[in-house]
Amino acid sequence: MLATIETQETEAQVGGIAADRLRSIIERVERLEEERKALASDIKDIFTEAKSAGFDVRTIKQIIRLRKQEPAEIEEQETLLDIYRRALGM
């Protein structure tokens, strides 16, 4: 009976690590990585669709980046871009 208890403890914890908890965490991360791959594939398909519809994908990606930023950040970047262009005579 003591051997059975020791075996259960060994399976549950190895070196002070809760094996079941560790396995659960790793499996959750693996599932999320698979979902991320599927989402990346879906996004790629959408960009392919946009390109075939005549849209410029690079510009769409730039708009997406801009929409993630705060208005003040966008304004600052545009101001710096304007200053740099004028400095270069563009």
Tab-separated table of N, CA, C and O in Angstrom, residues 50-86:
chain	number	residue	atom	x	y	z
A	50	ALA	N	-8.192	40.330	-51.072
A	50	ALA	CA	-8.097	41.781	-51.262
A	50	ALA	C	-7.261	42.104	-52.496
A	50	ALA	O	-7.633	42.966	-53.298
A	51	LYS	N	-6.156	41.390	-52.657
A	51	LYS	CA	-5.286	41.621	-53.813
A	51	LYS	C	-6.009	41.285	-55.115
A	51	LYS	O	-5.927	42.034	-56.089
A	52	SER	N	-6.732	40.177	-55.115
A	52	SER	CA	-7.452	39.793	-56.334
A	52	SER	C	-8.588	40.759	-56.639
A	52	SER	O	-9.023	40.862	-57.791
A	53	ALA	N	-9.065	41.489	-55.624
A	53	ALA	CA	-10.117	42.490	-55.834
A	53	ALA	C	-9.522	43.835	-56.256
A	53	ALA	O	-10.250	44.805	-56.439
A	54	GLY	N	-8.175	43.895	-56.376
A	54	GLY	CA	-7.532	45.101	-56.849
A	54	GLY	C	-7.019	46.038	-55.768
A	54	GLY	O	-6.544	47.132	-56.076
A	55	PHE	N	-7.082	45.619	-54.514
A	55	PHE	CA	-6.591	46.449	-53.416
A	55	PHE	C	-5.096	46.228	-53.217
A	55	PHE	O	-4.582	45.138	-53.479
A	56	ASP	N	-4.401	47.266	-52.759
A	56	ASP	CA	-2.979	47.166	-52.455
A	56	ASP	C	-2.825	46.647	-51.028
A	56	ASP	O	-3.180	47.334	-50.058
A	57	VAL	N	-2.314	45.435	-50.908
A	57	VAL	CA	-2.219	44.759	-49.608
A	57	VAL	C	-1.285	45.508	-48.659
A	57	VAL	O	-1.563	45.633	-47.472
A	58	ARG	N	-0.186	46.030	-49.173
A	58	ARG	CA	0.751	46.759	-48.324
A	58	ARG	C	0.071	47.968	-47.681
A	58	ARG	O	0.264	48.245	-46.497
A	59	THR	N	-0.760	48.665	-48.451
A	59	THR	CA	-1.477	49.819	-47.916
A	59	THR	C	-2.515	49.385	-46.888
A	59	THR	O	-2.668	50.037	-45.844
A	60	ILE	N	-3.182	48.289	-47.129
A	60	ILE	CA	-4.155	47.767	-46.158
A	60	ILE	C	-3.456	47.438	-44.839
A	60	ILE	O	-3.949	47.785	-43.758
A	61	LYS	N	-2.289	46.804	-44.924
A	61	LYS	CA	-1.539	46.462	-43.703
A	61	LYS	C	-1.113	47.726	-42.958
A	61	LYS	O	-1.143	47.770	-41.733
A	62	GLN	N	-0.741	48.758	-43.716
A	62	GLN	CA	-0.355	50.017	-43.090
A	62	GLN	C	-1.550	50.644	-42.369
A	62	GLN	O	-1.428	51.138	-41.243
A	63	ILE	N	-2.716	50.597	-42.978
A	63	ILE	CA	-3.925	51.139	-42.348
A	63	ILE	C	-4.246	50.363	-41.068
A	63	ILE	O	-4.595	50.955	-40.042
A	64	ILE	N	-4.095	49.064	-41.111
A	64	ILE	CA	-4.355	48.236	-39.925
A	64	ILE	C	-3.408	48.633	-38.794
A	64	ILE	O	-3.824	48.771	-37.638
A	65	ARG	N	-2.117	48.838	-39.119
A	65	ARG	CA	-1.152	49.281	-38.091
A	65	ARG	C	-1.558	50.633	-37.518
A	65	ARG	O	-1.495	50.849	-36.307
A	66	LEU	N	-1.977	51.556	-38.400
A	66	LEU	CA	-2.375	52.888	-37.941
A	66	LEU	C	-3.603	52.824	-37.034
A	66	LEU	O	-3.683	53.557	-36.045
A	67	ARG	N	-4.548	51.973	-37.362
A	67	ARG	CA	-5.770	51.867	-36.548
A	67	ARG	C	-5.493	51.348	-35.150
A	67	ARG	O	-6.278	51.575	-34.231
A	68	LYS	N	-4.374	50.674	-34.965
A	68	LYS	CA	-4.000	50.158	-33.645
A	68	LYS	C	-3.362	51.232	-32.770
A	68	LYS	O	-3.257	51.064	-31.566
A	69	GLN	N	-2.914	52.319	-33.396
A	69	GLN	CA	-2.212	53.369	-32.667
A	69	GLN	C	-3.171	54.425	-32.145
A	69	GLN	O	-4.268	54.589	-32.645
A	70	GLU	N	-2.676	55.155	-31.155
A	70	GLU	CA	-3.421	56.285	-30.614
A	70	GLU	C	-3.311	57.449	-31.592
A	70	GLU	O	-2.281	57.600	-32.263
A	71	PRO	N	-4.338	58.284	-31.673
A	71	PRO	CA	-4.288	59.443	-32.590
A	71	PRO	C	-3.072	60.338	-32.378
A	71	PRO	O	-2.495	60.840	-33.348
A	72	ALA	N	-2.650	60.520	-31.143
A	72	ALA	CA	-1.480	61.361	-30.865
A	72	ALA	C	-0.210	60.746	-31.463
A	72	ALA	O	0.649	61.471	-31.974
A	73	GLU	N	-0.093	59.426	-31.403
A	73	GLU	CA	1.064	58.752	-31.987
A	73	GLU	C	1.088	58.943	-33.502
A	73	GLU	O	2.142	59.202	-34.082
A	74	ILE	N	-0.066	58.809	-34.117
A	74	ILE	CA	-0.164	58.967	-35.568
A	74	ILE	C	0.226	60.387	-35.961
A	74	ILE	O	1.003	60.596	-36.899
A	75	GLU	N	-0.291	61.353	-35.227
A	75	GLU	CA	0.004	62.755	-35.522
A	75	GLU	C	1.499	63.031	-35.383
A	75	GLU	O	2.102	63.716	-36.216
A	76	GLU	N	2.111	62.484	-34.347
A	76	GLU	CA	3.544	62.679	-34.129
A	76	GLU	C	4.350	62.089	-35.286
A	76	GLU	O	5.278	62.713	-35.801
A	77	GLN	N	3.982	60.882	-35.712
A	77	GLN	CA	4.689	60.245	-36.818
A	77	GLN	C	4.527	61.033	-38.113
A	77	GLN	O	5.486	61.214	-38.865
A	78	GLU	N	3.313	61.501	-38.368
A	78	GLU	CA	3.070	62.273	-39.584
A	78	GLU	C	3.831	63.598	-39.561
A	78	GLU	O	4.355	64.035	-40.584
A	79	THR	N	3.919	64.224	-38.399
A	79	THR	CA	4.669	65.476	-38.265
A	79	THR	C	6.149	65.244	-38.549
A	79	THR	O	6.775	65.995	-39.304
A	80	LEU	N	6.709	64.185	-37.945
A	80	LEU	CA	8.112	63.874	-38.183
A	80	LEU	C	8.372	63.533	-39.651
A	80	LEU	O	9.374	63.976	-40.234
A	81	LEU	N	7.466	62.779	-40.242
A	81	LEU	CA	7.601	62.436	-41.654
A	81	LEU	C	7.602	63.697	-42.516
A	81	LEU	O	8.431	63.839	-43.420
A	82	ASP	N	6.720	64.628	-42.210
A	82	ASP	CA	6.648	65.887	-42.954
A	82	ASP	C	7.943	66.684	-42.780
A	82	ASP	O	8.492	67.221	-43.759
A	83	ILE	N	8.456	66.768	-41.564
A	83	ILE	CA	9.712	67.484	-41.293
A	83	ILE	C	10.864	66.850	-42.070
A	83	ILE	O	11.659	67.560	-42.711
A	84	TYR	N	10.949	65.540	-42.042
A	84	TYR	CA	12.034	64.846	-42.739
A	84	TYR	C	11.924	65.057	-44.251
A	84	TYR	O	12.928	65.263	-44.930
A	85	ARG	N	10.698	64.995	-44.779
A	85	ARG	CA	10.505	65.223	-46.223
A	85	ARG	C	10.953	66.624	-46.620
A	85	ARG	O	11.626	66.798	-47.635
A	86	ARG	N	10.547	67.624	-45.835
A	86	ARG	CA	10.944	68.994	-46.137
A	86	ARG	C	12.444	69.172	-46.047
A	86	ARG	O	13.060	69.870	-46.868
